[in-house]
Short mmCIF file of C-alpha atoms in Angstrom, two decimals:
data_model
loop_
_atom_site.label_atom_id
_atom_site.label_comp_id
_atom_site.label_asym_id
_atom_site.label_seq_id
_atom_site.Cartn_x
_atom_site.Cartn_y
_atom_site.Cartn_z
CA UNK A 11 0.00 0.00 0.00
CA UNK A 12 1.35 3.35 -0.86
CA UNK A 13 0.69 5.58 1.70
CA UNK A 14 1.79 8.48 -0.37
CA UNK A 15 -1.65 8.10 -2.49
CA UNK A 16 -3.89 7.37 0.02
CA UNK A 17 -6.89 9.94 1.15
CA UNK A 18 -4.76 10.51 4.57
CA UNK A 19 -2.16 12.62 3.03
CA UNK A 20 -4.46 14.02 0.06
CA UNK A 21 -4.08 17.56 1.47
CA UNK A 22 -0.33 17.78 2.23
CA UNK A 23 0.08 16.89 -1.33
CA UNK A 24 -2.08 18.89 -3.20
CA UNK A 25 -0.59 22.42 -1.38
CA UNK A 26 3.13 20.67 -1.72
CA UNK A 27 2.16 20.16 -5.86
CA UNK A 28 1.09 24.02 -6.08
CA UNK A 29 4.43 24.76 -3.86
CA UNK A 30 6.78 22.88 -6.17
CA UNK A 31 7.31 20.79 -2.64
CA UNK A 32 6.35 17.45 -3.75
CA UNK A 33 9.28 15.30 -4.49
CA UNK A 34 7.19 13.18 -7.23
CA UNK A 35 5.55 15.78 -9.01
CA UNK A 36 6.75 15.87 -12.71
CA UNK A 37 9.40 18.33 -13.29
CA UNK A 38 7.49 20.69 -15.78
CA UNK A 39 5.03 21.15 -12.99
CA UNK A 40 7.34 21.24 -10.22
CA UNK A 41 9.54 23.96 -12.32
CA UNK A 42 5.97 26.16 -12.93
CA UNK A 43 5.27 25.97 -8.73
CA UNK A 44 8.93 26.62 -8.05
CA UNK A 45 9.19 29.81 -10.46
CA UNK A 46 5.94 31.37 -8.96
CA UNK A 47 6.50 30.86 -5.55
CA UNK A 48 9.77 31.86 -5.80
CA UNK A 49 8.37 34.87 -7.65
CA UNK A 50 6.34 35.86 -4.83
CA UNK A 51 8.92 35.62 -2.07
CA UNK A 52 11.34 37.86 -3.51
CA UNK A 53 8.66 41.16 -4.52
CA UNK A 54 7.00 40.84 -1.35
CA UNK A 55 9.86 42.17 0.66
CA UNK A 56 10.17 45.06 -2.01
CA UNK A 57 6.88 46.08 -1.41
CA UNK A 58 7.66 46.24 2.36
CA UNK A 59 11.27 48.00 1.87
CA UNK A 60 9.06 50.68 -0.35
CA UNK A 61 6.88 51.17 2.87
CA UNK A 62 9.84 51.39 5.09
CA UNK A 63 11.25 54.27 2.83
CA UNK A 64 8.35 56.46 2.71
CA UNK A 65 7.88 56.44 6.75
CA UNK A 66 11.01 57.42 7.27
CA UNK A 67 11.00 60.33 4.28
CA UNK A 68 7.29 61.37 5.90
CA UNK A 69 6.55 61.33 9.48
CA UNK A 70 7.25 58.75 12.28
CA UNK A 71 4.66 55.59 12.83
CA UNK A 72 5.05 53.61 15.39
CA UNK A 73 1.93 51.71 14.60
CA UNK A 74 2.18 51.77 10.98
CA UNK A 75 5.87 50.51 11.61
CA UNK A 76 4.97 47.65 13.89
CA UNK A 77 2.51 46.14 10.93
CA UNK A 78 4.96 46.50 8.63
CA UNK A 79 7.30 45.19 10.51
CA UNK A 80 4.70 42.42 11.65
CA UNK A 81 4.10 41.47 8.14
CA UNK A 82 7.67 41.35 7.29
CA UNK A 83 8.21 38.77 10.27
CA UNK A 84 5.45 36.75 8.56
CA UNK A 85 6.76 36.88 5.49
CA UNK A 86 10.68 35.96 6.73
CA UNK A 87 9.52 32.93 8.96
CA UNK A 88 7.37 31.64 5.96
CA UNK A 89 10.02 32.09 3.55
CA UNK A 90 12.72 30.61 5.66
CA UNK A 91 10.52 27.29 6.23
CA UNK A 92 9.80 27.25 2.24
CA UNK A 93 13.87 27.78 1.51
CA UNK A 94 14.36 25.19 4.11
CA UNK A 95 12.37 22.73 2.75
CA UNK A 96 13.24 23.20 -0.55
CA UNK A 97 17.32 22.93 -0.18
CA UNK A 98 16.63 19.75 2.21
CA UNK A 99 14.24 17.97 -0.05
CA UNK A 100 17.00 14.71 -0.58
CA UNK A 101 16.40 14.09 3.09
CA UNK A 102 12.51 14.78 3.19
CA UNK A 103 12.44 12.06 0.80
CA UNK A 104 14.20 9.62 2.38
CA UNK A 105 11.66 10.38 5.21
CA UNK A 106 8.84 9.90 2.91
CA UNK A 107 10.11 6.97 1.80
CA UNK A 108 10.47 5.57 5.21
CA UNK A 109 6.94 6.26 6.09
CA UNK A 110 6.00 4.33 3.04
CA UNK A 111 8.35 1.54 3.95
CA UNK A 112 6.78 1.83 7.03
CA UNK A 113 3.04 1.35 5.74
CA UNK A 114 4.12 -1.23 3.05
CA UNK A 115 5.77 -3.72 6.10
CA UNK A 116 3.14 -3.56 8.20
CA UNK A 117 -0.34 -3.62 6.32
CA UNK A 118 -3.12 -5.46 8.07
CA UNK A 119 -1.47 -6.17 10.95
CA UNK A 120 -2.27 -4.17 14.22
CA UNK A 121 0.41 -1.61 14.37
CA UNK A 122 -0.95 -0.50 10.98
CA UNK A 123 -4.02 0.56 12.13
CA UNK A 124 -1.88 2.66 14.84
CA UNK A 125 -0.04 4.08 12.27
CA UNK A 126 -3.57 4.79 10.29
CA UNK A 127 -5.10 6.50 12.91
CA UNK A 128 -2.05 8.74 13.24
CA UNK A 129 -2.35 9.63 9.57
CA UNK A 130 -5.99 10.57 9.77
CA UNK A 131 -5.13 13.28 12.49
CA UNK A 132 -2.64 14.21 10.39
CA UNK A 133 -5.10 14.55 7.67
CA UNK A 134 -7.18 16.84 10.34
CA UNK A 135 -5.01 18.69 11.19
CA UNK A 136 -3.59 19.60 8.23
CA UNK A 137 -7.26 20.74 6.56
CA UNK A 138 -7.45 22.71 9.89
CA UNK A 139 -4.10 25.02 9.51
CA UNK A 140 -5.35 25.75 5.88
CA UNK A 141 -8.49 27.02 7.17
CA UNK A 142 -6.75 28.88 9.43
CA UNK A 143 -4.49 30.63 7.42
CA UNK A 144 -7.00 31.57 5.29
CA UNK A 145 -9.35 32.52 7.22
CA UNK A 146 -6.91 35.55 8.36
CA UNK A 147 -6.14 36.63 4.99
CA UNK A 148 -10.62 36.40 4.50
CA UNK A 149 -10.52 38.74 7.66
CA UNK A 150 -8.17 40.96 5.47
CA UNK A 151 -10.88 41.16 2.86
CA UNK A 152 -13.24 43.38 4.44
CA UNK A 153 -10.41 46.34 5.25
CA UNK A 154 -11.18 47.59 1.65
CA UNK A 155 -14.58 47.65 1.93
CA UNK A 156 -14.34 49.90 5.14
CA UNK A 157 -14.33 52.91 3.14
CA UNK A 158 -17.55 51.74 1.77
CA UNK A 159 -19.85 50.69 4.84
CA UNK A 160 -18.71 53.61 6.39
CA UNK A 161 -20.03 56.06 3.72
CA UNK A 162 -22.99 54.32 4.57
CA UNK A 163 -23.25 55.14 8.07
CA UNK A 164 -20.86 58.12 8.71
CA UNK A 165 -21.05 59.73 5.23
CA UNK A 166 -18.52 62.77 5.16
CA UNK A 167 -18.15 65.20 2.49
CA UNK A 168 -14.93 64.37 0.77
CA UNK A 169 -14.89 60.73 -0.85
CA UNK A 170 -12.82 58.36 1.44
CA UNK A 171 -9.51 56.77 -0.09
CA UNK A 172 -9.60 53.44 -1.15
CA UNK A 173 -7.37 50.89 1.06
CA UNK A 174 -5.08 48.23 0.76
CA UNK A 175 -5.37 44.84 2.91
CA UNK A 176 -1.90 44.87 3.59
CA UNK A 177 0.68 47.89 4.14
CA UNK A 178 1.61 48.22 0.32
CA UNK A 179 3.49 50.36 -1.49
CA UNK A 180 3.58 50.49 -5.23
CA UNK A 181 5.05 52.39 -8.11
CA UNK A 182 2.26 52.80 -10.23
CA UNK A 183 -1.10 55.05 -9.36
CA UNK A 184 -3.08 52.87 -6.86
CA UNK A 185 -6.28 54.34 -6.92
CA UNK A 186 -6.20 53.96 -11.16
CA UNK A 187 -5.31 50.49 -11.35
CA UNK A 188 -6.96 49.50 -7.82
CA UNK A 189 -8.98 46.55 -8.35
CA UNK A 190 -5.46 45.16 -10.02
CA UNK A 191 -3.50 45.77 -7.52
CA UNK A 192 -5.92 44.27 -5.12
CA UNK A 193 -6.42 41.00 -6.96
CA UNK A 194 -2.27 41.40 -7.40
CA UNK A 195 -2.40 41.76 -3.81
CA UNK A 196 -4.38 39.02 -2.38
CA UNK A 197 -2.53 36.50 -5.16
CA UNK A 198 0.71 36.80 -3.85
CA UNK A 199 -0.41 36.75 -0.11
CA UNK A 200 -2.30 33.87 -0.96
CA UNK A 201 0.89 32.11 -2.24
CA UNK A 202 3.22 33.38 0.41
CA UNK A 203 0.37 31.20 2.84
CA UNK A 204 1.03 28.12 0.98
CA UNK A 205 4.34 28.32 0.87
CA UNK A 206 3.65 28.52 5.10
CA UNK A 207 1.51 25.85 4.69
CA UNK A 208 3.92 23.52 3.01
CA UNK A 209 5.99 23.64 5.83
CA UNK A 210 3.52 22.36 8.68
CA UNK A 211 2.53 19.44 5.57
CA UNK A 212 5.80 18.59 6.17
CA UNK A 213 6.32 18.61 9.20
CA UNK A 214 2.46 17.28 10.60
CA UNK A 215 3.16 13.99 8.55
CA UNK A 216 6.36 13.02 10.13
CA UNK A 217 5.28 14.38 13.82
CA UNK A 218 2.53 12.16 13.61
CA UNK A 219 4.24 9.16 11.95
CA UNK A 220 7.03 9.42 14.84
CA UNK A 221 4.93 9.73 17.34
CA UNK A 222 2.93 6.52 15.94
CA UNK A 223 5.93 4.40 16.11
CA UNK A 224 6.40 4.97 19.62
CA UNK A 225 2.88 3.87 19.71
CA UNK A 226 4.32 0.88 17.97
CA UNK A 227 6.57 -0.08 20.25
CA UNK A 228 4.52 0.20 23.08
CA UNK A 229 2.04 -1.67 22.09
CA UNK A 230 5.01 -4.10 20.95
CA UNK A 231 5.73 -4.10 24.81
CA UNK A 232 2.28 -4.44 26.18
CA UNK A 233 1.91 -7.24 23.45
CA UNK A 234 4.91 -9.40 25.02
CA UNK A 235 2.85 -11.82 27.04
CA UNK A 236 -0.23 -12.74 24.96
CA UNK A 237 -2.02 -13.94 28.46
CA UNK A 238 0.86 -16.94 28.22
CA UNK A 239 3.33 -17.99 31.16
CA UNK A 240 6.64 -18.45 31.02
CA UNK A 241 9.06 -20.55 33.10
CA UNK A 242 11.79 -18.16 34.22
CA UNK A 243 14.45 -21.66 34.59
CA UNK A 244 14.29 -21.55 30.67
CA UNK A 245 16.89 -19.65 28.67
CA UNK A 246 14.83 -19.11 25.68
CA UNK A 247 11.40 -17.94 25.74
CA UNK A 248 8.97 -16.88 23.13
CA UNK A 249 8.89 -13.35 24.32
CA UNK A 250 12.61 -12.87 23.41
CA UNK A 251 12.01 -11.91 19.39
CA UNK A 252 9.21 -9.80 20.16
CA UNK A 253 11.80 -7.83 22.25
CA UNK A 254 14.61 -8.14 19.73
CA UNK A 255 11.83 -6.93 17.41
CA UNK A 256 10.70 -4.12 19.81
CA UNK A 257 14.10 -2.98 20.70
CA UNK A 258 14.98 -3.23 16.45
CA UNK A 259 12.01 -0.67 15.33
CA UNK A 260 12.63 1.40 18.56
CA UNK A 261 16.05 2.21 17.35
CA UNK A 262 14.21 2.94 13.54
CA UNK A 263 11.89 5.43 15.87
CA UNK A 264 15.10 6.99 17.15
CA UNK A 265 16.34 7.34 13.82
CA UNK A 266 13.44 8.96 12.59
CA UNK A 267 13.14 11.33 15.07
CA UNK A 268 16.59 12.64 15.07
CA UNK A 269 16.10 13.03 11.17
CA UNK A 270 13.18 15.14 11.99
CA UNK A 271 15.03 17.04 14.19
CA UNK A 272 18.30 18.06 12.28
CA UNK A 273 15.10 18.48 9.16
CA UNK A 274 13.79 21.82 11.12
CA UNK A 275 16.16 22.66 13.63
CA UNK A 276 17.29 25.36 11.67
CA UNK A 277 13.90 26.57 11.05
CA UNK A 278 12.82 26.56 14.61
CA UNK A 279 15.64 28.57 16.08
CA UNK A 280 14.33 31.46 13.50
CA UNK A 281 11.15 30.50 15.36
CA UNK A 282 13.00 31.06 18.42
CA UNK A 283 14.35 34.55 17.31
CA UNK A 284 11.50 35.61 15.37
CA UNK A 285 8.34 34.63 17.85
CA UNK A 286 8.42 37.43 20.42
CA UNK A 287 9.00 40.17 18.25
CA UNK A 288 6.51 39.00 15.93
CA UNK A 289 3.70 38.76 18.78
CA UNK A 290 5.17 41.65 20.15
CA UNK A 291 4.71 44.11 16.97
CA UNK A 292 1.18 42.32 16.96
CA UNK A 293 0.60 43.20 20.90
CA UNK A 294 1.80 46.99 20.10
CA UNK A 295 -0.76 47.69 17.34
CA UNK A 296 -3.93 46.94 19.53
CA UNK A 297 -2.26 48.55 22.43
CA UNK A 298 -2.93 51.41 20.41
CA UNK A 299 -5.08 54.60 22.27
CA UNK A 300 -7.07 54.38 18.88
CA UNK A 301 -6.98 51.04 18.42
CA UNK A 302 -10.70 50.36 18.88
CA UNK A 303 -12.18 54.00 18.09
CA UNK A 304 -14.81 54.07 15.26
CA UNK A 305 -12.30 54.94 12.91
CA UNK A 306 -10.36 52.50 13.35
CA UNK A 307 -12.66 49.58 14.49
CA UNK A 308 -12.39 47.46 11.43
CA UNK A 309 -8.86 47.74 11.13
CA UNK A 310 -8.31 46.81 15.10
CA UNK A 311 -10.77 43.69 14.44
CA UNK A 312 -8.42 42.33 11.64
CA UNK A 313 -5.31 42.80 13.35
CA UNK A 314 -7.00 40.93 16.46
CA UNK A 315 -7.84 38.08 14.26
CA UNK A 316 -4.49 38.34 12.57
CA UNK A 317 -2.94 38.00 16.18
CA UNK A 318 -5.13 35.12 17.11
CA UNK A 319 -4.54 32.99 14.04
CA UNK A 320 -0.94 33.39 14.64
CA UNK A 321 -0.97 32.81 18.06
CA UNK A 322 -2.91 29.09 17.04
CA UNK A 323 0.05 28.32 14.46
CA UNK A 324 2.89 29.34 16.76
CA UNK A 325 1.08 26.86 19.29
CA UNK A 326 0.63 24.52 16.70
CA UNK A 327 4.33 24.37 16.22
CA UNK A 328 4.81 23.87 19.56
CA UNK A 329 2.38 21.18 20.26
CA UNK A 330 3.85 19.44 17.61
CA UNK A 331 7.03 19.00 19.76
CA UNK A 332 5.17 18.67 22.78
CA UNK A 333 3.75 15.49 21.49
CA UNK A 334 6.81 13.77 20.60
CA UNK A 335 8.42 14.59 24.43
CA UNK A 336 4.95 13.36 25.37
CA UNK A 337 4.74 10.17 23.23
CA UNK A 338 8.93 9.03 23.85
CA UNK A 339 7.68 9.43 27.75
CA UNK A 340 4.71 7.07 27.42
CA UNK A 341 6.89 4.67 26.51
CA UNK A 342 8.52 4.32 29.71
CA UNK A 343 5.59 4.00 31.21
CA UNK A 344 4.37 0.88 29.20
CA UNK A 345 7.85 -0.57 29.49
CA UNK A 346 7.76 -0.35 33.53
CA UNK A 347 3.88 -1.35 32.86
CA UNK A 348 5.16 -4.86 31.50
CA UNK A 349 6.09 -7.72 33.79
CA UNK A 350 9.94 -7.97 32.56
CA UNK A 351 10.42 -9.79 35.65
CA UNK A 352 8.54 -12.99 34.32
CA UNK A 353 11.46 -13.05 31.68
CA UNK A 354 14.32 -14.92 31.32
CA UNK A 355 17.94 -13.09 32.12
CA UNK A 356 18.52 -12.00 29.01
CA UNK A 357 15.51 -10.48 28.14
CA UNK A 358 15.41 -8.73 31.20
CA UNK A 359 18.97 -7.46 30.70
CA UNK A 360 17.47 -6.29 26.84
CA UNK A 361 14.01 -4.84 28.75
CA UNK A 362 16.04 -2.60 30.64
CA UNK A 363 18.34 -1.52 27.39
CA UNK A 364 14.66 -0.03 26.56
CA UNK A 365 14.00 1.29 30.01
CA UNK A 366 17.17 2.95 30.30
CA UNK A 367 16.96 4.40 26.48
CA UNK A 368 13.06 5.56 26.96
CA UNK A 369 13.99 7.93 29.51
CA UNK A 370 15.97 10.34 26.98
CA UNK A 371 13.11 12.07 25.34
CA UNK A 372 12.91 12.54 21.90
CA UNK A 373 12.32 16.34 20.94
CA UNK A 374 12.37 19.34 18.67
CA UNK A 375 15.13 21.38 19.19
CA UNK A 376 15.22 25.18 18.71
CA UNK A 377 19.21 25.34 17.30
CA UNK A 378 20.38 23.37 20.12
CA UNK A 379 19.69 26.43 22.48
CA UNK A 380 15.81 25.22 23.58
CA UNK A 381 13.00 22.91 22.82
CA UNK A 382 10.19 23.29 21.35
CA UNK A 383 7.17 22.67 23.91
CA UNK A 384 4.31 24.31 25.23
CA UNK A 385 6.69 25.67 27.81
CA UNK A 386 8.06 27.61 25.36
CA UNK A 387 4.94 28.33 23.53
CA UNK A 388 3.96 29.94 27.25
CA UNK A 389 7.06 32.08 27.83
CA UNK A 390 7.44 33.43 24.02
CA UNK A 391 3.61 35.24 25.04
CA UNK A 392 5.27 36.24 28.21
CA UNK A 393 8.29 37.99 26.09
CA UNK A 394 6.49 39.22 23.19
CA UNK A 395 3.50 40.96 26.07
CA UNK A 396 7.05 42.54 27.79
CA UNK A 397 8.16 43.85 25.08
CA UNK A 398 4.80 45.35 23.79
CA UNK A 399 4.14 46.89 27.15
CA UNK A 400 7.29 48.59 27.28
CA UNK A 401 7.28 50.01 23.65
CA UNK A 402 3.88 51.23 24.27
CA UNK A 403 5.02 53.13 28.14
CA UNK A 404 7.81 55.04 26.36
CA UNK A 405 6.49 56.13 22.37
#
């Protein structure tokens, strides 16, 4: 069975395809998502730079410098997870093809349908960060028609300009070719998302397929006895290949995991760097004394959904290596859950190579300098709220 082409990982693929991501997409294809993401990434930040310049020629912003420089955090983490994916994509397929090994070994059995049931919450959560991500740039939507609800209800006498979703800057005449730049506008941040995206496609699918082999060897472990006794006088028992066979994929889970690791590491410590002063400029823009005036109501609504979208992927992240410190722990638990001491002396001497080995936890390291956990999902708020508070006390 090829896992690859099953319904379970139907949505990673199709957003890796359009990315130029997917290791098995023809190369004509591949070449045509490559050049237009690509395409995107590098004019986004020129748009930015542009918006940087005329601040600093006009007037001093702080809040119309903290979204631009809130967006351009956005934009630098996404791109950095797309570039890091893309240069690395030798050993995402190696991964792939390990999960598929994985699938192809063990079909019907058991430990398939732990595996299975991993992929389908994969397959949730995946359809889950898409709606997510879009459903922030749908909240973006309604900033340009601000202008026109509120000639509705606070008509003045001078016609309102029209307004961009996103802090834009352009060389052309943007109220003649609006609607153009608009659609231009909502295109490219629609790409830059799935070029996000394809990161957590990645990295959701081997999370959850890591975290389902530890499943696998606990219920390897749990699975030892088969309601049988054993006579502890005999050397050999039947329970000694199921622990050579335990202690065999364990080490594959290891593998696995520290593959995943060295994948993202890189990516993470930008995490690491980038986080609080992301949610910080975020924090600083609805801190605002008009943040929530009438004026400005619309505007403060999508930046608070903006926040809270972000907030739910930065967890995200985070609970993704919160689960595999949670799911290496468990399996100490079902080891020490086991009756090893029914066992002959040598499988008791290779139970405790497992016991002893289980109580390293497997993780997702931030550049060797943290790990990636709810912990640090809590105390990147904490920083990011710090820094807001003080940047608002002294503008």
């Amino acid at each position: 069975m090829n896992f690859l082409e099953t319904h379970c990982f139907s949505p990673h693929r199709i957003c890796l395809s359009l990315t130029g991501l997917w290791p098995y997409t023809k190369t004509k294809w591949k070449l045509i998502g490559t050049l237009l993401i690509n395409f995107i990434l590098i004019n986004i930040p020129i748009s930015l730079i542009l918006n940087v310049i005329c601040i600093s020629v006009e007037h001093y912003n702080i809040k119309l410098i903290s979204a631009i420089l809130w967006y351009f955090l956005i934009y630098l983490y996404y791109a950095l997870s797309y570039y890091n994916n893309f240069f690395k994509l030798s050993k995402i397929r190696k991964l792939l093809t390990r999960i598929n090994r994985d699938w192809c070994e063990r079909g019907g059995t058991k430990e398939f349908k732990i595996m299975k049931q991993y992929a389908e919450e994969s397959r949730t959560y995946m359809i889950l960060m898409i709606i997510i991500n879009y459903a922030s740039l749908s909240a973006n939507v309604f900033i340009p028609a601000t202008p026109f609800i509120l000639d509705i209800f606070y008509p003045l006498n001078e016609t309102r300009p029209r307004l961009f979703p996103f802090p834009v800057k352009f060389l052309i005449d943007t109220q003649k070719y609006y609607y153009f730049l608009l659609i231009v506008t909502y295109i490219s941040v629609s790409l830059l998302l799935l070029a996000g995206i394809s990161h957590y496609a990645f990295c959701l699918s081997f999370v959850q397929h890591a975290c389902g082999m530890y499943m696998v060897v606990g219920n390897m472990l749990e699975n030892l006895f088969d309601n049988k006794k054993f006579d502890n006088s005999k050397l050999e028992d039947e329970s000694y290949p199921k622990i050579v066979q335990s202690i065999k994929y364990h080490k594959e889970a290891l593998k696995f995991s520290a593959d995943l690791n060295s994948l993202y590491e890189t990516t993470y410590f930008f995490m690491l760097i980038l986080g609080p002063f992301l949610m910080g400029c975020g924090f600083i823009q609805i801190l605002q004394d008009d943040a929530f005036t009438i004026e400005n109501l619309a505007g403060s609504i999508v930046i608070t959904i903006n926040i809270i979208c972000n907030l739910i992927v930065i967890y995200w992240n985070c609970y993704l290596g919160q689960k595999i410190i949670d799911h290496s722990v468990l399996l100490v638990d079902k080891a020490y859950s086991t009756p090893w001491y029914m066992l002959s002396v040598r499988s008791q001497i290779l139970f405790k190579f497992i016991i002893m080995r289980s109580m390293r936890t497997s993780y997702l390291s931030l550049g060797k300098f943290s790990i990636l956990s709810v912990k640090f999902f809590a105390s990147l708020i904490q920083t990011a709220l710090s820094y807001a508070t003080v940047v608002n006390s002294i503008r």
